[in-house]
Coordinates of C-alpha atoms and ligand atoms in Angstrom, one line a residue:
M1 CA 37.8 -16.7 -16.1
S2 CA 39.6 -14.0 -14.1
S3 CA 38.3 -11.1 -16.2
Q4 CA 34.7 -12.2 -15.9
P5 CA 32.6 -9.9 -13.7
I6 CA 31.5 -10.5 -10.1
G7 CA 27.7 -10.7 -9.9
V8 CA 26.0 -8.9 -7.1
F9 CA 22.3 -8.7 -6.4
D10 CA 19.8 -7.3 -3.9
S11 CA 16.2 -6.3 -3.8
G12 CA 17.1 -2.7 -4.5
L13 CA 19.7 -0.2 -3.5
G14 CA 21.1 -2.1 -0.5
G15 CA 23.6 -4.2 -2.3
L16 CA 25.4 -1.1 -3.3
T17 CA 26.9 -1.1 0.2
A18 CA 28.8 -4.2 -1.0
V19 CA 29.6 -2.8 -4.4
K20 CA 31.1 0.3 -2.8
Q21 CA 33.5 -1.8 -0.8
L22 CA 34.2 -4.3 -3.6
R23 CA 35.3 -1.3 -5.8
S24 CA 37.6 0.0 -3.1
I25 CA 39.2 -3.3 -2.2
M26 CA 39.4 -4.7 -5.7
P27 CA 39.5 -1.8 -8.1
H28 CA 40.4 -4.0 -11.1
E29 CA 37.3 -6.2 -10.9
N30 CA 34.4 -5.9 -13.2
I31 CA 31.0 -5.9 -11.5
V32 CA 27.5 -6.6 -12.7
Y33 CA 24.8 -5.4 -10.2
F34 CA 21.2 -6.2 -10.2
G35 CA 18.7 -4.4 -8.0
D36 CA 15.2 -5.8 -8.0
T37 CA 13.6 -2.4 -7.6
G38 CA 10.3 -3.5 -9.2
R39 CA 9.7 -6.1 -6.4
V40 CA 11.4 -4.4 -3.4
P41 CA 11.0 -5.0 -0.5
Y42 CA 11.7 -8.7 -0.1
G43 CA 11.7 -8.6 3.7
N44 CA 8.0 -8.9 4.3
R45 CA 7.4 -11.7 1.8
S46 CA 7.1 -15.4 2.3
V47 CA 10.2 -17.7 2.0
S48 CA 8.8 -19.3 -1.2
T49 CA 8.4 -15.9 -2.9
I50 CA 11.8 -14.7 -1.8
S51 CA 13.4 -17.9 -3.0
R52 CA 11.7 -17.6 -6.4
Y53 CA 12.9 -14.0 -6.8
A54 CA 16.4 -14.8 -5.7
K55 CA 16.8 -17.6 -8.2
Q56 CA 15.6 -15.4 -11.0
D57 CA 18.1 -12.7 -9.9
A58 CA 20.9 -15.2 -9.8
R59 CA 20.0 -16.5 -13.3
F60 CA 20.0 -13.0 -14.6
L61 CA 23.6 -12.5 -13.3
L62 CA 24.7 -15.9 -14.8
S63 CA 23.4 -14.6 -18.2
H64 CA 26.2 -12.0 -17.9
N65 CA 28.8 -14.7 -17.4
V66 CA 29.7 -13.8 -13.9
K67 CA 32.5 -15.8 -12.1
M68 CA 30.8 -15.5 -8.6
V69 CA 27.4 -14.6 -7.3
I70 CA 27.0 -12.5 -4.1
A71 CA 23.6 -12.3 -2.5
A72 CA 24.2 -8.8 -1.0
C73 CA 20.9 -9.1 0.8
G74 CA 20.3 -10.2 4.4
T75 CA 16.8 -11.4 3.6
V76 CA 17.9 -13.7 0.8
S77 CA 20.9 -14.9 2.7
S78 CA 18.7 -15.7 5.7
T79 CA 15.9 -17.5 4.0
V80 CA 17.1 -19.1 0.7
L81 CA 19.4 -21.7 2.0
D82 CA 19.8 -23.8 -1.1
L83 CA 20.8 -21.0 -3.5
G84 CA 24.5 -22.0 -3.6
D85 CA 23.5 -25.6 -4.5
V86 CA 21.9 -24.6 -7.7
L87 CA 24.6 -22.3 -9.0
P88 CA 27.6 -23.4 -11.2
V89 CA 29.9 -20.6 -9.8
P90 CA 31.0 -19.8 -6.2
Y91 CA 28.2 -18.2 -4.2
I92 CA 28.5 -16.2 -1.0
N93 CA 26.0 -14.5 1.2
V94 CA 26.3 -12.0 4.1
I95 CA 25.6 -14.1 7.2
I96 CA 28.9 -15.9 8.0
P97 CA 31.4 -12.9 7.4
T98 CA 29.1 -10.4 9.2
A99 CA 28.5 -12.6 12.3
A100 CA 32.2 -13.4 12.6
A101 CA 33.1 -9.7 12.4
A102 CA 30.5 -8.9 15.2
V103 CA 31.9 -11.6 17.5
E104 CA 35.4 -10.2 16.9
A105 CA 34.2 -6.7 17.7
T106 CA 32.2 -7.2 20.9
K107 CA 33.8 -6.6 24.3
N108 CA 30.9 -7.0 26.6
G109 CA 29.3 -10.0 24.8
K110 CA 26.1 -8.2 23.9
I111 CA 25.4 -7.9 20.2
G112 CA 22.3 -6.3 18.7
V113 CA 21.0 -7.5 15.3
I114 CA 18.7 -5.4 13.2
G115 CA 17.2 -6.6 9.9
T116 CA 14.0 -7.2 7.9
R117 CA 11.1 -9.2 9.3
A118 CA 12.2 -12.2 7.3
T119 CA 15.8 -12.0 8.5
I120 CA 15.0 -11.5 12.2
G121 CA 12.3 -14.3 12.0
S122 CA 14.9 -16.7 10.6
C123 CA 17.4 -16.0 13.5
S124 CA 20.1 -16.5 10.9
Y125 CA 22.7 -14.1 12.5
K126 CA 21.8 -15.2 16.1
K127 CA 22.4 -18.9 15.1
E128 CA 25.7 -18.1 13.4
I129 CA 26.9 -16.0 16.4
E130 CA 25.9 -18.7 18.8
K131 CA 27.8 -21.3 16.7
I132 CA 31.0 -19.2 17.2
D133 CA 30.4 -18.3 20.9
P134 CA 27.3 -19.6 22.7
K135 CA 27.9 -17.2 25.6
I136 CA 27.2 -14.1 23.6
Q137 CA 23.8 -12.5 24.2
V138 CA 22.0 -11.5 21.0
I139 CA 19.3 -8.9 21.0
Q140 CA 17.3 -8.8 17.8
R141 CA 14.9 -6.2 16.3
E142 CA 13.1 -6.0 13.0
C143 CA 13.1 -2.6 11.3
P144 CA 10.8 -2.9 8.3
L145 CA 10.5 0.8 7.6
F146 CA 14.3 1.3 7.0
V147 CA 14.2 -0.3 3.5
P148 CA 11.4 2.0 2.1
I149 CA 13.1 5.0 3.7
V150 CA 16.3 4.3 1.8
E151 CA 14.6 3.5 -1.4
E152 CA 12.7 6.8 -1.1
G153 CA 16.1 8.6 -0.8
F154 CA 15.5 9.9 2.8
I155 CA 19.2 9.2 3.4
S156 CA 20.7 12.5 4.6
P157 CA 22.0 12.4 8.2
D158 CA 19.5 15.1 9.4
D159 CA 16.4 13.7 7.6
P160 CA 13.7 13.9 10.3
I161 CA 11.8 10.8 9.1
A162 CA 14.9 8.7 9.2
K163 CA 15.9 10.1 12.6
L164 CA 12.5 9.5 14.2
T165 CA 12.3 6.0 12.8
V166 CA 15.7 5.1 14.1
E167 CA 14.8 6.3 17.5
R168 CA 11.5 4.4 17.5
Y169 CA 13.1 1.1 16.5
L170 CA 16.4 1.2 18.4
S171 CA 15.5 2.7 21.8
D172 CA 15.1 -0.7 23.5
M173 CA 18.3 -2.1 22.1
K174 CA 20.2 1.0 23.2
A175 CA 18.8 0.6 26.7
Q176 CA 20.0 -3.0 26.8
N177 CA 23.6 -1.7 26.5
V178 CA 24.8 -3.6 23.4
D179 CA 28.3 -2.6 22.4
T180 CA 28.0 -3.9 18.8
V181 CA 25.1 -3.8 16.3
I182 CA 24.9 -5.8 13.1
L183 CA 23.4 -3.8 10.3
G184 CA 21.9 -7.1 9.1
C185 CA 20.2 -5.7 6.0
T186 CA 22.4 -4.3 3.3
H187 CA 20.2 -1.2 3.0
Y188 CA 21.0 -0.1 6.6
P189 CA 24.6 1.1 6.1
I190 CA 23.1 3.8 3.9
L191 CA 21.6 5.1 7.2
K192 CA 24.7 4.4 9.2
Q193 CA 25.3 8.0 10.2
V194 CA 21.8 8.4 11.6
I195 CA 21.9 5.1 13.4
G196 CA 25.4 5.8 14.8
E197 CA 24.4 9.2 16.1
F198 CA 21.5 7.6 18.0
V199 CA 23.2 4.6 19.5
G200 CA 26.4 6.6 20.4
E201 CA 29.9 6.4 19.0
S202 CA 31.1 3.8 21.5
V203 CA 28.8 1.2 19.8
K204 CA 30.4 -0.6 16.8
L205 CA 28.2 -0.9 13.7
I206 CA 29.0 -3.9 11.6
D207 CA 28.2 -3.3 7.9
S208 CA 27.1 -6.5 6.3
G209 CA 27.9 -5.2 2.8
K210 CA 31.5 -4.3 3.8
E211 CA 32.2 -7.6 5.6
T212 CA 30.8 -9.6 2.6
A213 CA 33.0 -7.7 0.2
I214 CA 36.1 -8.4 2.3
Y215 CA 35.1 -12.1 2.4
A216 CA 34.6 -12.2 -1.4
S217 CA 38.0 -10.7 -2.0
K218 CA 39.7 -13.4 0.2
L219 CA 37.8 -16.2 -1.6
L220 CA 38.7 -14.9 -5.1
K221 CA 42.3 -14.6 -4.1
K222 CA 42.4 -18.1 -2.6
E223 CA 40.8 -19.6 -5.7
N224 CA 43.2 -17.7 -7.9
M225 CA 40.2 -15.9 -9.6
L226 CA 41.2 -12.3 -9.2
N227 CA 41.2 -10.2 -12.4
K228 CA 44.8 -10.0 -13.7
S229 CA 44.2 -6.8 -15.7
D230 CA 45.7 -3.5 -14.5
S231 CA 43.0 -1.3 -15.8
A232 CA 40.1 0.0 -13.7
G233 CA 37.2 -2.4 -13.5
E234 CA 33.8 -1.6 -15.0
C235 CA 30.6 -1.6 -13.2
S236 CA 27.2 -2.2 -15.0
F237 CA 23.9 -1.6 -13.1
F238 CA 20.6 -3.3 -13.9
V239 CA 17.2 -2.8 -12.2
S240 CA 13.7 -4.1 -12.7
D241 CA 11.8 -0.8 -12.6
R242 CA 12.3 2.9 -13.4
T243 CA 16.0 3.7 -13.8
E244 CA 15.8 7.4 -12.8
D245 CA 15.2 6.9 -9.0
F246 CA 17.9 4.3 -8.8
T247 CA 20.4 6.6 -10.6
N248 CA 19.9 9.5 -8.3
T249 CA 20.2 7.7 -5.0
A250 CA 22.9 5.3 -6.2
S251 CA 25.1 8.2 -7.4
I252 CA 24.8 9.9 -4.0
F253 CA 25.6 6.8 -2.1
L254 CA 28.5 5.7 -4.4
N255 CA 29.9 9.2 -4.6
S256 CA 30.1 8.9 -8.3
N257 CA 27.6 9.7 -11.0
I258 CA 26.5 6.5 -12.6
G259 CA 24.7 8.5 -15.2
D260 CA 23.0 6.4 -17.9
N261 CA 24.8 3.3 -16.9
V262 CA 21.6 1.7 -15.6
T263 CA 19.5 -0.6 -17.7
R264 CA 16.0 -1.8 -17.0
V265 CA 15.4 -5.6 -17.4
D266 CA 12.3 -7.8 -17.4
I267 CA 13.4 -10.1 -14.5
W268 CA 10.3 -12.3 -15.0
N269 CA 12.1 -13.7 -18.2
F270 CA 14.8 -15.3 -16.1
Ligands
DGL1 N1 18.8 -5.3 1.4 C1 17.9 -6.3 1.7 C2 18.4 -7.1 2.9 O1 19.5 -7.0 3.1 C3 16.5 -5.6 1.9 C4 15.5 -6.6 1.9 C5 14.1 -6.1 1.5 O2 14.0 -5.8 0.3 O3 13.3 -6.0 2.3 O4 17.6 -7.7 3.6

């Protein structure tokens, strides 16, 4: 069991923010990643469509004999609430660890949440924060253009399109003096530097991919499911559309060339 891979999925590149952290916290773990690049973005779709896609993504990971499934996607985590019930292995999503980290981080009790339309519409982070501390004020904003900007590879800190879009979406939130912002979509940490420069360095940015990876490592340890091997873990990447675009942007983001270690799959078969 322990040497089986951890399965991670997202609608595209965003879940790599969790993979990057998983590799740094648990370097001996094997990882299978699926990015649904043929059907990204999920965030503007109906709950029934997102649910159908997420269940196919999870079944694909199970076909690789994973020991845990991580929905490294704010949209799936916010809208597909029964996913854990239909899986035979431990399942975690991004909401609980990310909300807890934001509550821990805020000093002035004002937390901003940014995410896709589906995530913000579900109020998932807001509800979770209010469960922990009902006095906290939560200011939400949907940012639907961030996902296509990342998928297009406009991710350099001085990219003019990324900078302008960040300014357009986050001006109101900045004016409301939040001291903590949840990057509630796993694509957004890829734009962390642009976002950070706009909101100012005193504002703490909570990375949902990172918090979820920390949470996963604690759970695997508690359940005695960590890989006992001393060798470096292997990571395999799968996508549902052209591999080239994914390889380029993923290599930049992960700081390692993933080369031809990306395979295209027909996700409709799962
Ligand atoms: N990374 C996904 C999320 O966390 C992006 C969703 C989308 O595809 O719109 O919500």
